Every structure is written in C-alpha cells, then in structure tokens.
Tab-separated table of C-alpha atoms and ligand atoms in Angstrom:
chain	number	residue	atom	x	y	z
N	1	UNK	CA	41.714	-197.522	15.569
N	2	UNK	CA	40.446	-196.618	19.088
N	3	UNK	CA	39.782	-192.858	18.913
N	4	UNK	CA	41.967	-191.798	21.920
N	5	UNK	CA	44.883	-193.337	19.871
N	6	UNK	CA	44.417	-191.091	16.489
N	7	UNK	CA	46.828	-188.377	15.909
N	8	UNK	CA	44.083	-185.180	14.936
N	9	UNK	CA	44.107	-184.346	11.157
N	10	UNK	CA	44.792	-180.393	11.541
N	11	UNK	CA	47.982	-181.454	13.584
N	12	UNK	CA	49.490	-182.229	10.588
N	13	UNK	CA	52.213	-180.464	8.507
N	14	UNK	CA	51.317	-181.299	5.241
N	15	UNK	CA	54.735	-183.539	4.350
N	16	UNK	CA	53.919	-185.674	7.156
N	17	UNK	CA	50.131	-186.057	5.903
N	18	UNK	CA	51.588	-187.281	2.388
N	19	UNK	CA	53.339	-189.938	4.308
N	20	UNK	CA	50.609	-191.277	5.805
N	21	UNK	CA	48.863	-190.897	2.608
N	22	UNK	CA	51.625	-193.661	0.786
N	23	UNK	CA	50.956	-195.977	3.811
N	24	UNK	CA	47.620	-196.197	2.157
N	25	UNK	CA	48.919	-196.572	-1.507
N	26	UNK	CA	47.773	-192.780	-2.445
N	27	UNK	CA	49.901	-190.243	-4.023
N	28	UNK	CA	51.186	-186.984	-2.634
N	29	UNK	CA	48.927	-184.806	-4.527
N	30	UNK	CA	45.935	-186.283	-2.227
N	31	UNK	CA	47.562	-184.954	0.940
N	32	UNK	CA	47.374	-181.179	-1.148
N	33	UNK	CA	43.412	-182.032	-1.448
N	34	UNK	CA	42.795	-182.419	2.244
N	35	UNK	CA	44.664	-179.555	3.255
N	36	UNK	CA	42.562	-177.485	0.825
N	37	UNK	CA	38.777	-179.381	2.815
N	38	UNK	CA	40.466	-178.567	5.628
N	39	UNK	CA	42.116	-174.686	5.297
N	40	UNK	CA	39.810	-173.350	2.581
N	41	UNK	CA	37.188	-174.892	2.654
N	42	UNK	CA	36.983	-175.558	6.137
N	43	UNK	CA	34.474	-178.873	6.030
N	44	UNK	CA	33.934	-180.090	9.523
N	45	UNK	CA	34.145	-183.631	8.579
N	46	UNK	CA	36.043	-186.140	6.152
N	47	UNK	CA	32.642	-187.565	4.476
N	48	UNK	CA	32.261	-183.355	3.281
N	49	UNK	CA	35.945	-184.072	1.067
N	50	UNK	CA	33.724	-185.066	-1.964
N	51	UNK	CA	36.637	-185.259	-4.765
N	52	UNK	CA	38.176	-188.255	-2.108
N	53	UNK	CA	37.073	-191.736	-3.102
N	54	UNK	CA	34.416	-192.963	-0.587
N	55	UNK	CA	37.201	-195.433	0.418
N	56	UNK	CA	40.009	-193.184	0.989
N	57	UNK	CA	37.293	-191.087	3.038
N	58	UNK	CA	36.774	-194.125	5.104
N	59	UNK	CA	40.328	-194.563	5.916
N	60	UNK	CA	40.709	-191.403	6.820
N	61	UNK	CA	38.318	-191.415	9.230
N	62	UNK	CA	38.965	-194.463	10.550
N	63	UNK	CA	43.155	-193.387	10.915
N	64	UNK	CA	43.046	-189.647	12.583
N	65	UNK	CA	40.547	-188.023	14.720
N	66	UNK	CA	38.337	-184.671	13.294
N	67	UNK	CA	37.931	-183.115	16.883
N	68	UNK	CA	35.398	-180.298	17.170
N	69	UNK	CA	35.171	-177.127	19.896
N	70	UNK	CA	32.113	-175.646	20.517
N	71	UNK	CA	31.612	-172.309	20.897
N	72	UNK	CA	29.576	-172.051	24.056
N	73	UNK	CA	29.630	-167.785	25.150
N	74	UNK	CA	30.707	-164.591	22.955
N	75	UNK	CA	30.621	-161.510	24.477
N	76	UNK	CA	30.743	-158.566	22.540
N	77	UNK	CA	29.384	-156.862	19.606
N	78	UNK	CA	29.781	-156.683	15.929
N	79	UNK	CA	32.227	-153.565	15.783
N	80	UNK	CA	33.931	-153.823	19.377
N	81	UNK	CA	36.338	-156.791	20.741
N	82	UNK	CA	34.439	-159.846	20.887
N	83	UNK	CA	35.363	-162.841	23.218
N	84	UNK	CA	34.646	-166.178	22.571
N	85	UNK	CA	34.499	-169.083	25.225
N	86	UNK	CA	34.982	-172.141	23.765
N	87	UNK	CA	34.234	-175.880	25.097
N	88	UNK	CA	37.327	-178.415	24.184
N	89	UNK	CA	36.158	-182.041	23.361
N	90	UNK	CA	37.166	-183.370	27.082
N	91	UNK	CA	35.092	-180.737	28.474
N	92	UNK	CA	37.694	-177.854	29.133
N	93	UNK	CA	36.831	-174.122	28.889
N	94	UNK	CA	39.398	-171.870	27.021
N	95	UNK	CA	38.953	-168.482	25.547
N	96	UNK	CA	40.057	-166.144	22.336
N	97	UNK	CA	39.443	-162.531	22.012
N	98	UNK	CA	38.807	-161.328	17.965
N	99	UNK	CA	40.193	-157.266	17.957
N	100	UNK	CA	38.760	-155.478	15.644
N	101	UNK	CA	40.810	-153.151	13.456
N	102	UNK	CA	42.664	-150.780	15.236
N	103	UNK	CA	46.087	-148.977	15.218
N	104	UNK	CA	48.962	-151.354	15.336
N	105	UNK	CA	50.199	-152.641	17.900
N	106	UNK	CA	52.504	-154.988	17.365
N	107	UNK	CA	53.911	-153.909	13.801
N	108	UNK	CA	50.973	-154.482	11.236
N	109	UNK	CA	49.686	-152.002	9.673
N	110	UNK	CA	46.853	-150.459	11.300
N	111	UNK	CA	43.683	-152.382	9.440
N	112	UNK	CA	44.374	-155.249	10.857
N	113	UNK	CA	41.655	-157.805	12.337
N	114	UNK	CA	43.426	-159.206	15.447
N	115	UNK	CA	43.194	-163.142	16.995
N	116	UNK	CA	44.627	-163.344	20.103
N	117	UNK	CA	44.483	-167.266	20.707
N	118	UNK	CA	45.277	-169.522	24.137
N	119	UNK	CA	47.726	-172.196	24.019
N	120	UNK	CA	46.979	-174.233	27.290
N	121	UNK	CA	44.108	-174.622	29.642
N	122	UNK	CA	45.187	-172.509	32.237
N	123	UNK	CA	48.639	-171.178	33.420
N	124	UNK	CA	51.460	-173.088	35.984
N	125	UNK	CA	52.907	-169.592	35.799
N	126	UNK	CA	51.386	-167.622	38.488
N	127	UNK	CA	51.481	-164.322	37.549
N	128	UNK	CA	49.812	-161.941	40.531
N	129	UNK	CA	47.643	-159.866	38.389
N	130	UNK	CA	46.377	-162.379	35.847
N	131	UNK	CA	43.121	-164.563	35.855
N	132	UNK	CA	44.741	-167.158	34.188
N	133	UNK	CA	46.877	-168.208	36.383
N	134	UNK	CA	44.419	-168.223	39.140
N	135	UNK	CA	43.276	-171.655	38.709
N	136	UNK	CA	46.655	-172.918	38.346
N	137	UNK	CA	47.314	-175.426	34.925
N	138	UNK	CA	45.539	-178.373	33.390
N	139	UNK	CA	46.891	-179.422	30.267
N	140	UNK	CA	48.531	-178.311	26.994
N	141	UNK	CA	46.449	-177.309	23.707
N	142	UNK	CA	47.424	-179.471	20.667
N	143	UNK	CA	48.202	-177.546	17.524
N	144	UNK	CA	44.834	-178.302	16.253
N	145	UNK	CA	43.282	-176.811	19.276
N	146	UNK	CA	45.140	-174.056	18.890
N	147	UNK	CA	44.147	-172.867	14.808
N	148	UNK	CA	40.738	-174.104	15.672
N	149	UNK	CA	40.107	-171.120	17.794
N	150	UNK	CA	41.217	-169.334	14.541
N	151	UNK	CA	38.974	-171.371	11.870
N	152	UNK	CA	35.989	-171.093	14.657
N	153	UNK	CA	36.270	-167.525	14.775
N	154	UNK	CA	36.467	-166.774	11.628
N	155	UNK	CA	33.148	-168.967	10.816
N	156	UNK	CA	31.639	-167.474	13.416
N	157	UNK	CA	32.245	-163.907	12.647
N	158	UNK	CA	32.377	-164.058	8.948
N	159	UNK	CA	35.593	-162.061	8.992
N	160	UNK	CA	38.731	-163.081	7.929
N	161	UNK	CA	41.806	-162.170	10.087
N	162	UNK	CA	44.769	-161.296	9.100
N	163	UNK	CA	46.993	-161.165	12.811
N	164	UNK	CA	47.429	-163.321	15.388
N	165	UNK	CA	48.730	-162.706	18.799
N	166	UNK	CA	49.901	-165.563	21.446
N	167	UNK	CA	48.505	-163.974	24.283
N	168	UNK	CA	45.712	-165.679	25.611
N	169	UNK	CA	45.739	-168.322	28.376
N	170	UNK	CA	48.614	-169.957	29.194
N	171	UNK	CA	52.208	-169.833	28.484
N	172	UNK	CA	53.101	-170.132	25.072
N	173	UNK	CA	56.756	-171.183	25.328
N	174	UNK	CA	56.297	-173.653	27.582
N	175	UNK	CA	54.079	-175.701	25.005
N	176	UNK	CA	56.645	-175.127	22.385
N	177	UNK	CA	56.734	-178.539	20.130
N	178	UNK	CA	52.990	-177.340	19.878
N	179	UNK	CA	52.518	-173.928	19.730
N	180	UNK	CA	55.564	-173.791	16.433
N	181	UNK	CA	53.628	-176.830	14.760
N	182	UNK	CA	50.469	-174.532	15.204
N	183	UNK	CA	52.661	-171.593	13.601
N	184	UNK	CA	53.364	-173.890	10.650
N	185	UNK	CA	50.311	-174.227	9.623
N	186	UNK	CA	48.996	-170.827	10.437
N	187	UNK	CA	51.981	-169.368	7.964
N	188	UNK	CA	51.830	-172.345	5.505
N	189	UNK	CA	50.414	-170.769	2.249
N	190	UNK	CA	48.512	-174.639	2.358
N	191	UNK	CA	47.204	-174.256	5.603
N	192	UNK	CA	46.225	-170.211	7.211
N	193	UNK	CA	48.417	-168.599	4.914
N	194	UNK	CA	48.936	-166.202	7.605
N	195	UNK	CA	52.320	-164.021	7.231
N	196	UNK	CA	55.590	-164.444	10.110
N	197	UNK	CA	55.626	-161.077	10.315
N	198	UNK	CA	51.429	-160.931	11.521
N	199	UNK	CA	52.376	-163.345	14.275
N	200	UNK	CA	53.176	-162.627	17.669
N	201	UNK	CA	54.631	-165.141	20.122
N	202	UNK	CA	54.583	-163.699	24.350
N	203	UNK	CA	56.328	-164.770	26.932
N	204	UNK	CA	56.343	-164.505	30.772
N	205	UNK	CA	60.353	-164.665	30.098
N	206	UNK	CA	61.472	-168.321	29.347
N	207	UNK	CA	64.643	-167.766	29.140
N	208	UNK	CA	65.846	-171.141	27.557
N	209	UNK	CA	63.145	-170.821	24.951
N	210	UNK	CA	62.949	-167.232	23.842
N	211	UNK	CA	66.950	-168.313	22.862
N	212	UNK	CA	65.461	-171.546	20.909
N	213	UNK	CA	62.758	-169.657	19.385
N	214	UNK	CA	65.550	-167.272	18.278
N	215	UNK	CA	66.992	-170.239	16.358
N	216	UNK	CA	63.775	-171.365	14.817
N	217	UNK	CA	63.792	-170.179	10.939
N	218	UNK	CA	60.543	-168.438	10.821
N	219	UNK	CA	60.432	-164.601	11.392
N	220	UNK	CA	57.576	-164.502	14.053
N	221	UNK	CA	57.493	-161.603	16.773
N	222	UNK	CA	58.200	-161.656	20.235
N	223	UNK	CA	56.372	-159.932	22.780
N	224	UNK	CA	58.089	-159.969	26.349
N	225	UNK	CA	55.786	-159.206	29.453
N	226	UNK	CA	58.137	-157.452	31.413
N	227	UNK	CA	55.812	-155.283	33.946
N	228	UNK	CA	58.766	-154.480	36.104
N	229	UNK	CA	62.249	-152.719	35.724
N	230	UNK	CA	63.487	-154.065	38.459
N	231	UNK	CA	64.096	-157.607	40.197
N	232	UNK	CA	62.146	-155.848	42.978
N	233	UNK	CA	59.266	-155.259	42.081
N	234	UNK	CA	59.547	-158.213	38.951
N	235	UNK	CA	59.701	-160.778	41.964
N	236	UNK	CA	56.466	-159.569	43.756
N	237	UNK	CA	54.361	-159.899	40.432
N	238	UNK	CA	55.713	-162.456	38.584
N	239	UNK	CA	57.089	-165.683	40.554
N	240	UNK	CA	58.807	-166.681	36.872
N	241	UNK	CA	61.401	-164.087	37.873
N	242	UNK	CA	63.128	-165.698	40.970
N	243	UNK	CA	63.876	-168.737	38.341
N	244	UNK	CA	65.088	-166.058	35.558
N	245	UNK	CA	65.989	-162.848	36.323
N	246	UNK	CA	66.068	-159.348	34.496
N	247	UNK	CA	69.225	-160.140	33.324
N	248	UNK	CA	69.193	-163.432	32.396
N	249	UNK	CA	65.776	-162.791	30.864
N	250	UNK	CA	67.294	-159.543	28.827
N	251	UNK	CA	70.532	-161.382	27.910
N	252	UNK	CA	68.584	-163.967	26.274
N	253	UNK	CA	66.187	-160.982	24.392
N	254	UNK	CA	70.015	-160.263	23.266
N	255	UNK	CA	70.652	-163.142	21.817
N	256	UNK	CA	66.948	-163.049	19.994
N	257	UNK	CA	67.235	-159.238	18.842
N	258	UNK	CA	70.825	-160.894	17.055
N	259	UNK	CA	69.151	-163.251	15.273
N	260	UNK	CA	65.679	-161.514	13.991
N	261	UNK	CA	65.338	-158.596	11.902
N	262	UNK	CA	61.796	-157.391	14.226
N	263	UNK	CA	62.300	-155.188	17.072
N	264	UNK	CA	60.984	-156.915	20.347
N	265	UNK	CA	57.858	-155.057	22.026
N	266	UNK	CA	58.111	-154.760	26.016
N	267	UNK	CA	54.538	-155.422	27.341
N	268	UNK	CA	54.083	-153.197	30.568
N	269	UNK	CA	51.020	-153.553	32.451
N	270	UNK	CA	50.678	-150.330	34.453
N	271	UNK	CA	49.680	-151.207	38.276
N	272	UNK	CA	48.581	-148.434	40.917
N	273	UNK	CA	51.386	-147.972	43.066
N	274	UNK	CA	53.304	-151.468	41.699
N	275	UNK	CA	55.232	-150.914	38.761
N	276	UNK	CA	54.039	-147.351	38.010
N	277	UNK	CA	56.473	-145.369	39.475
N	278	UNK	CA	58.951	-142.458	37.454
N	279	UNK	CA	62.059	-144.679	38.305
N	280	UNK	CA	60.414	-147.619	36.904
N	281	UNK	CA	59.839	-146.012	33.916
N	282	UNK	CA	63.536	-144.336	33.418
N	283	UNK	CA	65.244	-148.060	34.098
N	284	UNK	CA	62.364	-149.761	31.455
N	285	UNK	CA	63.821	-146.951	28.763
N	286	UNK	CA	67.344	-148.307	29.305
N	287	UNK	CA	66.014	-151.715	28.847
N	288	UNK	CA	63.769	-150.828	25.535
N	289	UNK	CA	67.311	-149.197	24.327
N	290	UNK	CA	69.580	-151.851	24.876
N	291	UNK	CA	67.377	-154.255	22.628
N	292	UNK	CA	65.988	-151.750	20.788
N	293	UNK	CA	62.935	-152.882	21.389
N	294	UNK	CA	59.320	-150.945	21.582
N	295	UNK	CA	57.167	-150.615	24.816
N	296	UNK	CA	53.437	-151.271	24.863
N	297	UNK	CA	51.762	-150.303	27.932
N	298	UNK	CA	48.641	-151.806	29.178
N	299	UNK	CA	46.484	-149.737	31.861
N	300	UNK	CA	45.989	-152.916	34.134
N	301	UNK	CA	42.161	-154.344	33.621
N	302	UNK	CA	40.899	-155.167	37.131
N	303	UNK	CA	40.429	-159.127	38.225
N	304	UNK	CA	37.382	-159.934	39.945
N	305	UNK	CA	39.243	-161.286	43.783
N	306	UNK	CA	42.416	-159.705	42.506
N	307	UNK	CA	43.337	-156.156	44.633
N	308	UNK	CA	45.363	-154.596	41.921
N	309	UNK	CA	43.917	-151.950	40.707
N	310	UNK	CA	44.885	-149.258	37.037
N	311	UNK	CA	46.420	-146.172	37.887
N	312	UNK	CA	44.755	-142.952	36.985
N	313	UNK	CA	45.059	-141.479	33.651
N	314	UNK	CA	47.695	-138.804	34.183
N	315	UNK	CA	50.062	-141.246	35.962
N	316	UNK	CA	50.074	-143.769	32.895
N	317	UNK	CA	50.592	-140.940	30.796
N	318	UNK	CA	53.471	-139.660	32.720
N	319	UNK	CA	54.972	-142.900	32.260
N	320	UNK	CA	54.887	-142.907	28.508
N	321	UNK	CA	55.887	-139.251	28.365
N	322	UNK	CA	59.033	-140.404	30.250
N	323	UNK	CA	59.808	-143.313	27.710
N	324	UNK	CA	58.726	-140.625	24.901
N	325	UNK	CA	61.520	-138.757	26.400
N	326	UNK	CA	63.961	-141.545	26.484
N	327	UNK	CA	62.922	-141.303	22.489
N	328	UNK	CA	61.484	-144.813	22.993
N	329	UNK	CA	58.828	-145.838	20.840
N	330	UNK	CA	55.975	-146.685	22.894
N	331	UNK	CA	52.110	-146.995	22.752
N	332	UNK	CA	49.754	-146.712	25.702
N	333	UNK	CA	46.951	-148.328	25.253
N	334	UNK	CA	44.062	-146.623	25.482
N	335	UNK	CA	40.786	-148.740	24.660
N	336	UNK	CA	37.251	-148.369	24.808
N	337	UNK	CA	34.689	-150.723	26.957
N	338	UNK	CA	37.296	-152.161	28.864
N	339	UNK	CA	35.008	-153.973	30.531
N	340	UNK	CA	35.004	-156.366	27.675
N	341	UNK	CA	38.164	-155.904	26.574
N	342	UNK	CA	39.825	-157.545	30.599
N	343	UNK	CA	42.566	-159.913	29.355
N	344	UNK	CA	42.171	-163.311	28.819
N	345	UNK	CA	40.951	-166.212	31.542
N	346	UNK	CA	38.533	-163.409	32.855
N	347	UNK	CA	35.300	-165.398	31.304
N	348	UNK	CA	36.440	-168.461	31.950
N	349	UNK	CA	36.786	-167.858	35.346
N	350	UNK	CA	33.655	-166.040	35.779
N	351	UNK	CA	31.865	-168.830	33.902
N	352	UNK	CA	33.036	-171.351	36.183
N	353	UNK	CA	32.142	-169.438	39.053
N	354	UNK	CA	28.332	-169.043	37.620
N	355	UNK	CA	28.173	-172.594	37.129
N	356	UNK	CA	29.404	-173.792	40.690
N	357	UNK	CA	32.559	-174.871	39.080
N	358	UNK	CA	31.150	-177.319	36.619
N	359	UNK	CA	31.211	-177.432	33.218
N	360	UNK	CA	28.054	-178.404	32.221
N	361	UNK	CA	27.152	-175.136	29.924
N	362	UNK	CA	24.262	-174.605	27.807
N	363	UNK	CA	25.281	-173.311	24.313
N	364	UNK	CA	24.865	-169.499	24.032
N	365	UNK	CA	24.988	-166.279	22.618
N	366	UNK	CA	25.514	-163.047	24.383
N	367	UNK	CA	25.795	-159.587	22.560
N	368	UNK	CA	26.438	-156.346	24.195
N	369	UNK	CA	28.908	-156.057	27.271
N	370	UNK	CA	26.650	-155.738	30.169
N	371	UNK	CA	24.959	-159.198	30.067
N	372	UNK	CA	27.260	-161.229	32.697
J	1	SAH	N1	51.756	-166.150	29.215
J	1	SAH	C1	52.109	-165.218	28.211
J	1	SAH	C2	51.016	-164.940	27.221
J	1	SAH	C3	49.641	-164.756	27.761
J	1	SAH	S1	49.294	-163.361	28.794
J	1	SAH	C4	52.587	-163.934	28.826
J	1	SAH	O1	52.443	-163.757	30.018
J	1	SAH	O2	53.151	-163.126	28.092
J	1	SAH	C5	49.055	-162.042	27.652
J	1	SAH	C6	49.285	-160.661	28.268
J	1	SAH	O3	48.169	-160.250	29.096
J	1	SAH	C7	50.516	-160.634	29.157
J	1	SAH	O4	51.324	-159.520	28.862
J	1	SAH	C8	49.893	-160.540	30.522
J	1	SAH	O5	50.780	-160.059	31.433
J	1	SAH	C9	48.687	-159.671	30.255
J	1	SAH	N2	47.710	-159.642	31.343
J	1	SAH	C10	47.395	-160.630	32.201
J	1	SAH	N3	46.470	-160.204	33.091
J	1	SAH	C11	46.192	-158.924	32.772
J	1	SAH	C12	45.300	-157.937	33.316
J	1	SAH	N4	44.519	-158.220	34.331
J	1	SAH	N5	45.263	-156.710	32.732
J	1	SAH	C13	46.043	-156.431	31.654
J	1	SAH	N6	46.885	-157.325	31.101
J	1	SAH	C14	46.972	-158.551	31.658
J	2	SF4	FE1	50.488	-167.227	32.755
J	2	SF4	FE2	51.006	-165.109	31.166
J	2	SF4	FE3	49.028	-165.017	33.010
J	2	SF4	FE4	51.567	-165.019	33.802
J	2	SF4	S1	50.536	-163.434	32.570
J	2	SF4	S2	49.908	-166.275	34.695
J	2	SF4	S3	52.512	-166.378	32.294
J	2	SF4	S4	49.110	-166.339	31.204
C-alpha cells in the first residue's frame, strides 16, 4: 500500500485494530498484543513485536504507517519545566512543555508530573497575546501525533507522567474527531492508562463544541481561556469573541457544568493595563460563581514582537485578593524562570526565526535556560 494511503497504527482504538486484524484471518487477542509493543513497551517499529509471526509483522507493516517525530531542541533542565521542539514527519515544528511536580493546578493532587501537549501546527485563532497564533494555521495533528509527544517525552525524560493538559499550540476543539480519539487512548487502560479526571481539554470558547464535549461520556476537564470579563475588552484580545460572545460562550459552560461532575477552571492571563483592572476582576467573580467554576491566573509571559507586557506584582495580587474576596477559589500563578516557562509556540517561533524561516534543523540538545 502506498505509504501516504496507510491509516497510522497509534490512531487506532483498539476494537477497530481487531477488525483489521480478522481482515487478515487473526484473532482478537492479537490486536491486545500490539497495543501492549506499542503502549508498554513502546517499540518504535513492527519488526521489534517479536511474539507476532514474521508474517503477520509483514502485513502489518505493509497495511498502516509507524510514523516517527524527532525531537530536535529541549530547553530546560532536569528539575525545572522542560520544552521540547519536536520535528513532524512532513517537516513541521510543534512543541510540548513537561511540568515538573508542582501544586495543582487543575485538580490533581499536587505530585503530579504535567504534559501539556499541541494539537495542531499553529493556530487560525488569533489570539493578540499568543505566539501561536502569530503564524496563523497549517494543519491538524492526528491522534498519533498527538500521544507521541507523550510517549517521546516520557522516553526522553525517563519519567512517567501522570497529567496531561491541552494547552499547547493550537485549538483543541476545533480538531475534535482527533483530539477525543487521542483522549481514548491516553485513558484506555490498553493504551496510556491515563485517568479522565488527569486530563484537561482548553478552549479559546467554541461554543458549539464545549456543548458536544459536554455530551461526550468521558469525565475530562475543561479549561476556558477567558482573559476578559467583558465583551470589551474580550473583543480587543481575542477575535474568537465577536463570533461567540461572553454570553453565549458562558451559557454553553452552563450547559457543560450540568452535565460533568468537575468544576470548570477560568484561565485569566493578567495583561498591564488590558484585562487587569479591579472591575474586571469583580465581573470575572460573578462569572466563576455562576458556573462555579475556579480561576487560574497567569501573569502574562512576554512575546518577542508582541507589546503586551505582565503587570507588576502587587496589581496581580490585588486581582486575586478581589476574587479571594468574592470567596472564589483561585490560584495565581507564580513560577520560577519564566523565561523558560513563556507559553507554548514561543520556540517554535524563535526557531524559525534563527533558521531564516526554514526548517532544515540540526538535531540538538540544549540544557539550562539561557542558551537561545
Ligand atoms: N487554544 C487553546 C489551548 C492552547 S493555549 C486555548 O486558547 O485555550 C493555552 C493557554 O496559554 C491559553 O489559556 C492561552 O491563552 C495561554 N497563553 C497564550 N499566550 C500566552 C502568553 N504569552 N502568556 C501566558 N499565557 C499565554
Ligand atoms: Fe490559538 Fe489558544 Fe493561542 Fe488563541 S490562545 S491563538 S486559541 S493557541
């Protein structure tokens, strides 16, 4: 079979794998074998899956496509966030961040070793303040693209995590038939055997998706990036917001918060003299109350070309002392070498840049924040 017309192994649930194992005469059990090479064990190739017949190994190969992703840049160091840059098999660049344990967040408990994974190359979204969106949207990532950056890092680092957060490049809802087939097999106790509850979905606020993700089965969080109380100020950050509003973004957070047992979290990037202001603040609380949700905010992590800039320290923590006194649960967080620690699309960008805007990388290794 021509390789651009295989479906990729780790895009599989593992029902649909024993189908396409009884095309070939084998029984179901096989199907349970592979997914064990493939989750556990984690070969990197179908000729590794030594208990398969040489035969069925052949077929294999010759029926789906085992598609690799280099690891090309990590920045970071063994005990801080680390970022990975990683090079997809048509030559795009997308990143994942690996958190170290820290307090929770987003409702683990608090020794939790964090993934925060992309789920397209780039963004069509358009955000003001984010790098992602900066060089506008090339294509989806397949499921397999997506757990890869989880299997890579986990190789890579030699430590296994246990949360994973939607919140690196790109939009997650708007690659849903993906991004839920990815959550499959994160959660399946064949595939990642990673808990609903240590999986975080967020959303720019797609309205039409946050209610379809509400009727999904699985018990995944939701993480709304809000950054504005108002329509306002919403509309000057986030263009998403002229298509849905506050409202129609919060009534369909209503009709989520009705059909999950997790509280929502509220992601608030704090922006000098945006979104930073007292009455911003009192009209997010009313928000956080009528879902009941929890507010994380984020000191804003300046954007090479970008002009926003983080307010200073007693300003964001004015702002949470006003939610605090709305008795709304809130977090602000308050990280170390933030240099390192700028949201995702940052090195991608900045990689691009160094490189004229080509992607012809060498393969390497970087410790320690200062080197780029
Ligand atoms: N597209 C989704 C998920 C990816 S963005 C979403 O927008 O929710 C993940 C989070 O990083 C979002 O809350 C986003 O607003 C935030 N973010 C983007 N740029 C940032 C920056 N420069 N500083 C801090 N947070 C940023
Ligand atoms: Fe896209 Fe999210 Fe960045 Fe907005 S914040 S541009 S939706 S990745």
């Amino acid at each position: 079979m021509a390789a651009a017309d295989k479906v990729e192994v780790r895009s599989l649930l593992l029902n649909e794998l024993q189908e396409e194992l009884h095309k070939f005469g084998k029984p179901s059990y096989r199907a349970g074998q592979i997914a064990e090479w493939l989750y556990k064990k984690r070969v990197k190739s179908f000729d590794e899956m030594t208990n398969l017949s040489r035969e069925l190994r052949a077929q294999l190969a010759n029926q789906f496509a085992f598609g690799k992703m280099d690891i090309v840049r990590v920045l970071g160091s063994h005990d801080t966030t680390r970022k990975f840059l990683f090079r997809l098999s048509d030559g795009n660049l997308i990143e994942s961040v690996l958190i170290p344990a820290s307090p929770a967040l987003y409702g683990g408990s608090s020794d939790r070793r964090t993934i925060c994974v992309s789920t397209q190359v780039g963004c069509a979204y358009g955000c003001k303040f984010c790098a992602s969106g900066l060089e506008g949207f090339s294509r989806n990532l397949g499921p397999n693209e997506i757990i890869d950056q989880i299997i890579a890092i986990e190789g890579e680092s030699g430590e296994k995590i246990d949360n994973i957060v939607f919140m690196g490049m790109g939009e997650p809802l708007a690659n849903f038939k993906n991004v839920m087939r990815a959550i499959r097999i994160i959660n399946a106790s064949w595939g990642l055997g990673i808990g609903a509850r240590h999986i975080t979905v967020s959303t720019s606020g797609l309205a039409p998706q946050i209610k379809k993700l509400a009727d999904e089965p699985l018990q995944i969080r939701l993480a709304i990036s809000l950054h504005a109380a108002t329509d306002e100020v919403r509309n000057q950050i986030m263009p998403i917001n002229r298509k849905y509003n506050i409202e129609t973004l919060l009534s369909a957070c209503d009709y989520y918060a009705g059909h999950k047992k997790q509280r929502l979290t509220f992601e608030y990037i704090l922006i000098g003299g945006v979104n930073d202001a007292d009455v911003q603040a009192h009209l997010l609380a009313r928000h956080a109350r009528r879902l009941s949700a929890k507010v994380n905010l984020i000191p804003y992590n300046t954007v090479e070309d970008l002009d926003w800039s983080r307010p200073s320290r007693n300003r964001q923590e004015k702002f949470l002392s006003i939610l605090r006194g709305h008795k709304i649960p809130a977090t602000l967080r308050r990280e170390k070498g933030h240099d390192i620690d700028a949201a995702c699309g940052q090195l991608r960008l900045q990689t691009k840049r160094e490189v004229g805007g080509q992607l012809r990388l060498q393969t390497k290794r970087e410790v320690g924040a200062g080197v780029v």
